[in-house]
CSV table of C-alpha atoms in Angstrom, one decimal:
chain,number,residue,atom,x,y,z
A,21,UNK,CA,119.4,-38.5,-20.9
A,22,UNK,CA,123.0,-37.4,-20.9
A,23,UNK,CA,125.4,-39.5,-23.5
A,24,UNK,CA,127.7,-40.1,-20.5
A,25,UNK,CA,125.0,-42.1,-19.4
A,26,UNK,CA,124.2,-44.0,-21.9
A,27,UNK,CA,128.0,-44.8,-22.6
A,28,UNK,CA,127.8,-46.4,-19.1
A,29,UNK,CA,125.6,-48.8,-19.6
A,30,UNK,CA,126.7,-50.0,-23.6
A,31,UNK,CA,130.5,-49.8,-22.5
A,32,UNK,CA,129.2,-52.5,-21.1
A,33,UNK,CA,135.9,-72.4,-41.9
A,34,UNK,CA,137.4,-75.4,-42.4
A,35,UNK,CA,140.7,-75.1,-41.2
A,36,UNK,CA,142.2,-76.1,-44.5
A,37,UNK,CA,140.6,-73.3,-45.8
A,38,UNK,CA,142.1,-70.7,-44.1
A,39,UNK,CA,144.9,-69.1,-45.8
A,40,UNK,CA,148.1,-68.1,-43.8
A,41,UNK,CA,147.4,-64.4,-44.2
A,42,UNK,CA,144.1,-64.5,-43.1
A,43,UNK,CA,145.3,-66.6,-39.7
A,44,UNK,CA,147.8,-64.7,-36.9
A,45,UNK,CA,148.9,-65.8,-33.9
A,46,UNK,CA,148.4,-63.4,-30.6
A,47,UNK,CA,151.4,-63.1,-28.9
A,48,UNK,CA,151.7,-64.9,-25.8
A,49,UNK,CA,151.1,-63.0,-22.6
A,50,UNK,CA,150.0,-63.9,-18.9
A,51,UNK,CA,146.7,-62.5,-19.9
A,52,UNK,CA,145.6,-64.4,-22.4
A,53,UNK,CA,147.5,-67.5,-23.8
A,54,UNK,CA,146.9,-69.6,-26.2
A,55,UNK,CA,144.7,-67.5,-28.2
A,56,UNK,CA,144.7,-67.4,-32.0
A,57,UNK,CA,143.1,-65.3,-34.5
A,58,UNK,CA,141.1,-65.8,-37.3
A,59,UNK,CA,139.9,-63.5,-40.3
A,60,UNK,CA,137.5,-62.8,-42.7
A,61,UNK,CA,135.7,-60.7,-44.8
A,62,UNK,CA,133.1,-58.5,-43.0
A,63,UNK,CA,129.7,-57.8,-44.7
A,64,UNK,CA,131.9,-54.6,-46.2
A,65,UNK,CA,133.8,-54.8,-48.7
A,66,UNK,CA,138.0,-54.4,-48.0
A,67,UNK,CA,137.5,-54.9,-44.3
A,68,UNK,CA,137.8,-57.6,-42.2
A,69,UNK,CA,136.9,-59.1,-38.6
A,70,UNK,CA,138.3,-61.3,-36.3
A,71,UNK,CA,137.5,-64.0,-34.7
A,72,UNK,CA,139.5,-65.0,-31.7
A,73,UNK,CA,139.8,-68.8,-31.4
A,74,UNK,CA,140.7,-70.9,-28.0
A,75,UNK,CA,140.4,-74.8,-28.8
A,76,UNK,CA,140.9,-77.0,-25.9
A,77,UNK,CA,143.1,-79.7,-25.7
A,78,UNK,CA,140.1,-82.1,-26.4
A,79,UNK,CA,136.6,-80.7,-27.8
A,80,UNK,CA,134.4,-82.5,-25.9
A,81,UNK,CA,131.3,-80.8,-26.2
A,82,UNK,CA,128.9,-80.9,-29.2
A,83,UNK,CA,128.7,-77.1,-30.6
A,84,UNK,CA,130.8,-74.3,-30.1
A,85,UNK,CA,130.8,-71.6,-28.5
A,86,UNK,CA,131.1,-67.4,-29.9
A,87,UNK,CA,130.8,-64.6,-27.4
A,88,UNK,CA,129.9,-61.1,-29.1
A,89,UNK,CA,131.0,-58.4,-26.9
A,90,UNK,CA,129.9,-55.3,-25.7
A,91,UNK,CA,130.6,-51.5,-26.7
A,92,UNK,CA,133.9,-49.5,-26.1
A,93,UNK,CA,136.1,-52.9,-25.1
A,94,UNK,CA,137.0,-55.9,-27.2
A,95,UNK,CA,137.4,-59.8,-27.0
A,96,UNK,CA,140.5,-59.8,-25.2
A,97,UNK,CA,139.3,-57.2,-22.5
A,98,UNK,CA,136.0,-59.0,-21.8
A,99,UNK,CA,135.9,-62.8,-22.4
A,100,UNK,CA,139.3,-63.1,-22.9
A,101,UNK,CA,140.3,-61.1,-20.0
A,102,UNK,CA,142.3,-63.3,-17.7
A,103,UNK,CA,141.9,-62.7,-13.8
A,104,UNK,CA,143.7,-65.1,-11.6
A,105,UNK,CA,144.8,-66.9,-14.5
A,106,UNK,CA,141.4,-67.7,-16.0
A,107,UNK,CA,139.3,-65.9,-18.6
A,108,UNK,CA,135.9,-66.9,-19.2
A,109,UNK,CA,137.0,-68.3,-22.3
A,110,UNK,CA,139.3,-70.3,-20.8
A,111,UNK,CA,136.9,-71.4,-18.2
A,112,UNK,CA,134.8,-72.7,-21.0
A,113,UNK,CA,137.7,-74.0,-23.2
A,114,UNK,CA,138.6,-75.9,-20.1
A,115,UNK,CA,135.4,-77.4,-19.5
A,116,UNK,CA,135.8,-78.8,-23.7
A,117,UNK,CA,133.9,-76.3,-25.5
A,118,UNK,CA,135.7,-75.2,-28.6
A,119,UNK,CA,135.5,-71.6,-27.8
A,120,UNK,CA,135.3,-68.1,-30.0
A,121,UNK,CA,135.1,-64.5,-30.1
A,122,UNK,CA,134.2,-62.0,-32.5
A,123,UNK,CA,135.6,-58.7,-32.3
A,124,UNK,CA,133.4,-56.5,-34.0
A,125,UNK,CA,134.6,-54.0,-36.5
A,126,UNK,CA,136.5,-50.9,-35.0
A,127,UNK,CA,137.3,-53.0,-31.9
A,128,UNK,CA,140.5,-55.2,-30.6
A,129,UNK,CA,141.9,-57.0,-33.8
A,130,UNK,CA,139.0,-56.5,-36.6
A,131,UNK,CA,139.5,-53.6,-39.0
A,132,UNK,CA,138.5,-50.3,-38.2
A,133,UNK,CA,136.2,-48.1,-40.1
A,134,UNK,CA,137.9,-45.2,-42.3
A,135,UNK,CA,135.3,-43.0,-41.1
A,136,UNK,CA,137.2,-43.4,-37.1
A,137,UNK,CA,139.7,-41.1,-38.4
A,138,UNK,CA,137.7,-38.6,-39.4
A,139,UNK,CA,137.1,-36.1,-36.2
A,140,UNK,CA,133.9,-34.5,-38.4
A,141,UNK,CA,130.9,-34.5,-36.2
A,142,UNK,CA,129.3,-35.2,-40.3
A,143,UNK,CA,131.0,-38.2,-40.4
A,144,UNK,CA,128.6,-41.4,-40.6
A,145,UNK,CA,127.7,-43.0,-37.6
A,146,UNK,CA,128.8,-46.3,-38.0
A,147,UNK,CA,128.6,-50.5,-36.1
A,148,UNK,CA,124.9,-50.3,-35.8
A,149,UNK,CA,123.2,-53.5,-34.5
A,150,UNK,CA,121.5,-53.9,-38.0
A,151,UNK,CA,124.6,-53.6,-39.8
A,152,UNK,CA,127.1,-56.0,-37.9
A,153,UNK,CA,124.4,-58.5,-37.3
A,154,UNK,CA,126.0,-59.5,-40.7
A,155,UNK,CA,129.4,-60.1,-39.4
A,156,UNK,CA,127.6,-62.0,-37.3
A,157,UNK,CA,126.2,-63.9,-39.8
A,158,UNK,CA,129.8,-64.4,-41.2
A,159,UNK,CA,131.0,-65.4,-38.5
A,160,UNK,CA,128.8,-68.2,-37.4
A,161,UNK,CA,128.8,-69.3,-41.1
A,162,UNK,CA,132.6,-69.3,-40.8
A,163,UNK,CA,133.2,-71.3,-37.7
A,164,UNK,CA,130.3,-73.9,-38.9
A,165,UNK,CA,132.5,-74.1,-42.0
A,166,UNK,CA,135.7,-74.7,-39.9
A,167,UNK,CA,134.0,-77.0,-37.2
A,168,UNK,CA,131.6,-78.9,-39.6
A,169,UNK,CA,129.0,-78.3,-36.8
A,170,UNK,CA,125.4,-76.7,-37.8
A,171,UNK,CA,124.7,-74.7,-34.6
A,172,UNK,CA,126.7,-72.5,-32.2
A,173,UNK,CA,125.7,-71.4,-28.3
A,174,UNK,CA,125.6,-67.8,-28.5
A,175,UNK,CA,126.7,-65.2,-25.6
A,176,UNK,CA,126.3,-61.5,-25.5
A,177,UNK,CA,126.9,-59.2,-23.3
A,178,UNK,CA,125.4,-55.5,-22.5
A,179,UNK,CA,124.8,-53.8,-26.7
A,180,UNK,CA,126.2,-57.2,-27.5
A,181,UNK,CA,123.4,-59.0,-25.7
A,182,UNK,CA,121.1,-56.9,-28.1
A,183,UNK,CA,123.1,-58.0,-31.3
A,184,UNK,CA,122.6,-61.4,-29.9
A,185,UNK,CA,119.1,-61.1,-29.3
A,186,UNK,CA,118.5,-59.6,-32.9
A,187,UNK,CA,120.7,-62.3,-34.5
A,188,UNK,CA,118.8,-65.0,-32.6
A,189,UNK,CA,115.6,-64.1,-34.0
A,190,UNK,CA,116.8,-63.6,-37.7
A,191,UNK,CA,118.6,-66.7,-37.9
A,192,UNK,CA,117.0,-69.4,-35.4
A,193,UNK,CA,118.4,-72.8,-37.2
A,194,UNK,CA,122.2,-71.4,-36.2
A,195,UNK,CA,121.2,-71.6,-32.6
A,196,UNK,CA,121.7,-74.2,-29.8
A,197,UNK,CA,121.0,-72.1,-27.1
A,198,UNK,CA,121.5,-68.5,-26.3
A,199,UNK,CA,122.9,-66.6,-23.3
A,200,UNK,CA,122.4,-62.9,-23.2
A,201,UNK,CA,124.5,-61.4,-19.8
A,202,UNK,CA,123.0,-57.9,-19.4
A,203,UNK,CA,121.4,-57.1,-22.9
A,204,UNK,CA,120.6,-53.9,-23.2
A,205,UNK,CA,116.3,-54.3,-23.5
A,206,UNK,CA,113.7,-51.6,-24.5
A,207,UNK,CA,112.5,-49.0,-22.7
A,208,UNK,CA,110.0,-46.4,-22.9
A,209,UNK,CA,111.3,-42.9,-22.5
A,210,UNK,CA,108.7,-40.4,-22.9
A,211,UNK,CA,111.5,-37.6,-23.8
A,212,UNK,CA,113.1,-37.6,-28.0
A,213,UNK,CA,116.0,-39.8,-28.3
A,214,UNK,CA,119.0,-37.7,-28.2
A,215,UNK,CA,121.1,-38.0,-32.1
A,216,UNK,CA,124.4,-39.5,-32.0
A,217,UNK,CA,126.3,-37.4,-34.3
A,218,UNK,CA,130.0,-38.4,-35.6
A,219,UNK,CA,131.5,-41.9,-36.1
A,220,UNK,CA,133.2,-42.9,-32.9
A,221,UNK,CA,133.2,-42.1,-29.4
A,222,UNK,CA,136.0,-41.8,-26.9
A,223,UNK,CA,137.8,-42.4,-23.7
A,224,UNK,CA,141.0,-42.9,-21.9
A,225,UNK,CA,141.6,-46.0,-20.0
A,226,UNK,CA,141.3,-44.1,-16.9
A,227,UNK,CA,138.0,-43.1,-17.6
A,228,UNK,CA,137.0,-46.4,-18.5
A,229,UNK,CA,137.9,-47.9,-15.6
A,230,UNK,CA,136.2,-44.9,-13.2
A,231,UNK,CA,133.2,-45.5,-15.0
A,232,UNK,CA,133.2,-49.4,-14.3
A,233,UNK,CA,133.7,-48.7,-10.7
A,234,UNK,CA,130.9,-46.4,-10.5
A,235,UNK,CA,129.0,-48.7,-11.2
A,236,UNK,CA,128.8,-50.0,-8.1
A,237,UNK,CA,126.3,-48.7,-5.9
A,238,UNK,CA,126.5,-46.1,-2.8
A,239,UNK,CA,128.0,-48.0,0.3
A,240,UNK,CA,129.2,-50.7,-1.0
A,241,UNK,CA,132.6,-52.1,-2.2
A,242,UNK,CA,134.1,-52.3,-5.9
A,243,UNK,CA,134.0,-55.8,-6.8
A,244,UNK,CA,136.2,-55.7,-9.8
A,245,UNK,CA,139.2,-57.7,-9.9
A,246,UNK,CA,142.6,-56.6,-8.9
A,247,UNK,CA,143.6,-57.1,-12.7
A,248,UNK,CA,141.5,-54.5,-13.9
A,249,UNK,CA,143.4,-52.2,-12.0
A,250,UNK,CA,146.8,-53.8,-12.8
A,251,UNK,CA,146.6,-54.3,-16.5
A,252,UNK,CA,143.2,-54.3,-18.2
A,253,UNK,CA,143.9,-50.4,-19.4
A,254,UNK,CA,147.6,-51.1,-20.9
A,255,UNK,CA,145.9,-54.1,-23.0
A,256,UNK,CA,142.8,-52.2,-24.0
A,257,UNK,CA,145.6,-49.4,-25.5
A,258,UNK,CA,147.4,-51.7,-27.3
A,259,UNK,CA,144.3,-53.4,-28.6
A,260,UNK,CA,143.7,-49.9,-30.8
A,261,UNK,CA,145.8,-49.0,-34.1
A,262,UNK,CA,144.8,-45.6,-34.2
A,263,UNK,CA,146.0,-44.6,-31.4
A,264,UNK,CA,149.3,-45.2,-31.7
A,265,UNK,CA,148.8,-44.1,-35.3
A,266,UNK,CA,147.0,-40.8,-34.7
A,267,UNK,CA,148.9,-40.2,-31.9
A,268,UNK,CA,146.0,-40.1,-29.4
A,269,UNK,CA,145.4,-39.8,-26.0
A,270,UNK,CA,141.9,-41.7,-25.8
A,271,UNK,CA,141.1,-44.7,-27.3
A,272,UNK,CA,138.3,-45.2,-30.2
A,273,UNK,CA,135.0,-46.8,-31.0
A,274,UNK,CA,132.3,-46.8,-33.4
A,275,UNK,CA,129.2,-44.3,-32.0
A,276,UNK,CA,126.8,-46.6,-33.3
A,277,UNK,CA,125.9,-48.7,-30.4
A,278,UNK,CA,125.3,-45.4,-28.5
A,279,UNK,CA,122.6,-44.5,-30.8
A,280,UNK,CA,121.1,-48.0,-30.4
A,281,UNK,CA,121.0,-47.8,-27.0
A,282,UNK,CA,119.3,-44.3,-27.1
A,283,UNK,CA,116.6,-45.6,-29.6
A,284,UNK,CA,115.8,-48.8,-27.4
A,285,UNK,CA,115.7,-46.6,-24.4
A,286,UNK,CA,113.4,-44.6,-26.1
A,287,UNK,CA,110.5,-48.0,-27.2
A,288,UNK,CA,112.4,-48.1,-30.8
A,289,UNK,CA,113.6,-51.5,-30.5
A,290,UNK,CA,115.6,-53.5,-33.6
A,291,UNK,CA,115.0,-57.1,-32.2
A,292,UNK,CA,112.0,-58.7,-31.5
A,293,UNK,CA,112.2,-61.5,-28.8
A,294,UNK,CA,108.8,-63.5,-29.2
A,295,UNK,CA,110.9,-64.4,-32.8
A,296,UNK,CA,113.3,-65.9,-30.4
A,297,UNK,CA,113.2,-69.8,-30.6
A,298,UNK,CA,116.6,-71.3,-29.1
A,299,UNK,CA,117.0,-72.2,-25.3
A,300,UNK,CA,117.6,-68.6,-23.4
A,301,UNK,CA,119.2,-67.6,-20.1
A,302,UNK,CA,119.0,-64.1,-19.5
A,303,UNK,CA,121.8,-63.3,-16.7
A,304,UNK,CA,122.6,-60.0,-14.9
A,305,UNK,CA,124.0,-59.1,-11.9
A,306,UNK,CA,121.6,-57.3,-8.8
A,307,UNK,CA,123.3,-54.1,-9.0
A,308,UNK,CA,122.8,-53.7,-12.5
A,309,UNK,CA,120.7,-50.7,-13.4
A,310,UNK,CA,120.5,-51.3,-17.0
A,311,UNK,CA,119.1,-53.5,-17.6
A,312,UNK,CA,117.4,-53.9,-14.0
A,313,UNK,CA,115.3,-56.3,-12.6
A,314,UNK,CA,111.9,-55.0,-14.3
A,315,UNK,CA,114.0,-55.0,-17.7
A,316,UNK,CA,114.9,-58.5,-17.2
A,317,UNK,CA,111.5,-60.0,-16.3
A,318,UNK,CA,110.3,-57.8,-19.7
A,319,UNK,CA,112.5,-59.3,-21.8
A,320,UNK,CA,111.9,-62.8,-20.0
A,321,UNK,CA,108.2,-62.2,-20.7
A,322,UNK,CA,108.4,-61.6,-24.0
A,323,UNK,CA,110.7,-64.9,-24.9
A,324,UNK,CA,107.1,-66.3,-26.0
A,325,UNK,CA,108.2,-68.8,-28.6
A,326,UNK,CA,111.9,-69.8,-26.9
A,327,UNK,CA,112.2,-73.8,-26.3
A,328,UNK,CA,113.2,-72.9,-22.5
A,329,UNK,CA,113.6,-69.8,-20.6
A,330,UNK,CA,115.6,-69.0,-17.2
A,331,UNK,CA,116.4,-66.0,-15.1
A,332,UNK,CA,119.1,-65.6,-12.9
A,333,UNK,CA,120.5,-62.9,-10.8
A,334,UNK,CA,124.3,-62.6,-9.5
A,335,UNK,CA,124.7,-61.2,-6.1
A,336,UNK,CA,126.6,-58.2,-5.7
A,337,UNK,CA,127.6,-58.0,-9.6
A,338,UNK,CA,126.7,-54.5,-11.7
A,339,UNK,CA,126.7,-54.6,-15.6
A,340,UNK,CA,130.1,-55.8,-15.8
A,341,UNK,CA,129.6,-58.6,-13.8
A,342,UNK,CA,132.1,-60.7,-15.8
A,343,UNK,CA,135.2,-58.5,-14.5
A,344,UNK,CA,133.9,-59.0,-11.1
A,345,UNK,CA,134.2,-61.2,-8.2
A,346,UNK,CA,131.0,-62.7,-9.2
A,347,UNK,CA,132.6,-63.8,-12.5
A,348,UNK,CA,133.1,-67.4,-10.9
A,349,UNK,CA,129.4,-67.7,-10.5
A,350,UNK,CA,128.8,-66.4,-13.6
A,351,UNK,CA,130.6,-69.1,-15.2
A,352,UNK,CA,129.2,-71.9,-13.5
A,353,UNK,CA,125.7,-70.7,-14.2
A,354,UNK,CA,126.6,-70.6,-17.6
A,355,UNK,CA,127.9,-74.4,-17.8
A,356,UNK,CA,125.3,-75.5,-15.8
A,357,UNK,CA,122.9,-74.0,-18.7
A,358,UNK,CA,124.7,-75.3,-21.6
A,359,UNK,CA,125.2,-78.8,-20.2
């Protein structure tokens, strides 16, 4: 299978505690207000990750909420994404859930690997699913710490999904319930696993965005918003350091999800779901083709040992369904499921 191909479908504390250097303010902007950051120490040493943070005006719901995005685009270009004036984050914020986002390391406003700068195809492939599955774990121990809560809902999308899947069956007591939106799920390719070589991979806004919209399939019409053609590429540049600082063209992300994605295509899978115990959605949209329906009903079927399990499909929405028109559906499937 051909790495383009795969990049398609991954692309897709108390309070008091917190010093003032380790907490900064996003500027404001019509795209996403209201948002601060928060951050910590990563599982490596010297680097850090964020954790975006958007508290309503009153928390009226019992846990929070941390979304773990997908590969190639950050926090603020996913959940915090705002199209006509609402993010999903915002949706949820609005609805009381005290809402955050981790931006993985190498993405949005977490640090970025040293190894990113390095243009050696030797360099180490780096933000594998078993690795960051610890910043995971620090970041649910740090917003239990600033909440005084004992259990977040948990959202993935796409490689996220998987990272929420693996995290879910490591650490069950952490979990109220789960929602993975098109988590990338085994498969069982007969053909070797192509080997990701080098740290990151690339691409330019442009391409991005081209490889979103061919997502949707033959005959039918793009159903991304009107902001992802208006702004979503200017934000996702100025989300990364290094390219201003290396003077780029393309913007960068750790390789490692790509060679997770290749493994799990291939039957090498890094989460087990029958160790999954927490209330599960699993969410996609019907023109998704990874995962596709018979991937969702696998992973469904294999949710053995989860409290409760439901399936739903959004009409006309591919793997990015939460920058689509769907997105509103999305959301209220998602409340409706946490409620």
């Amino acid at each position: 299978m051909k790495k383009c191909i795969i990049m398609m479908a991954v692309s897709f504390l108390g309070m008091d505690q917190i010093s003032a250097q380790n907490t900064v303010k996003i500027p404001k902007s019509n795209k996403m207000n209201s948002i601060e950051v928060l951050k910590t120490q990563s599982h490596i040493d010297d680097l850090n990750i964020a954790i975006n943070h958007l508290q309503p005006d009153v928390i009226s719901k019992e846990y929070p909420v941390l979304f773990l995005h997908g590969s190639s685009f950050p926090t603020a270009l996913s959940f915090g994404f705002k199209m006509d004036n609402t993010s999903w984050m915002s949706n949820l914020s609005k609805n009381g859930y005290d809402v955050f986002a981790l931006d993985f390391l190498g993405y949005g406003n977490s640090d970025r690997y040293p190894e990113m700068e390095d243009n050696s195809k030797s360099a180490r492939v780096v933000g594998r699913a078993e690795e960051v599955v610890f910043d995971v774990e620090k970041a649910v121990d740090f917003i239990k710490q600033k909440t005084g809560k004992n259990k977040v809902y948990l959202i993935g999308h796409s490689w996220g999904g998987s990272v929420t899947a693996l995290y879910a069956s490591k650490f069950p007591e952490n979990i109220q319930k789960l929602v993975l939106l098109a988590a990338i799920t085994v498969r069982n390719e007969t053909d070797e696993a192509e080997k990701v070589s080098g740290s990151f991979d690339e691409m330019t806004p442009k391409q991005r965005i081209e490889a979103m919209k061919n997502l949707t399939p033959n005959g039918k019409t793009c159903q991304l918003e009107k902001e992802v053609f208006e702004s979503w590429g200017e934000i996702w540049k100025k989300s990364d350091p290094l390219l201003q600082k290396l003077k780029l063209d393309s913007i960068r992300f750790p390789s490692g999800p790509n060679q997770d994605v290749l493994d799990l295509f291939h039957n090498k899978s890094y989460y087990n779901p029958s160790m999954i115990k927490a209330p599960t959605l699993i969410i996609r949209g019907d023109w998704d083709q990874y995962p596709n329906n018979a991937d969702a009903e696998n992973l469904f079927n294999t949710l053995e040992n989860a409290a409760s399990k439901k399936y739903v499909v959004l009409k006309n929405g591919t793997h990015v369904a939460h920058l689509e028109k769907c997105r509103t559906a999305l959301y209220d499937e998602v409340l409706k499921f946490l409620f």
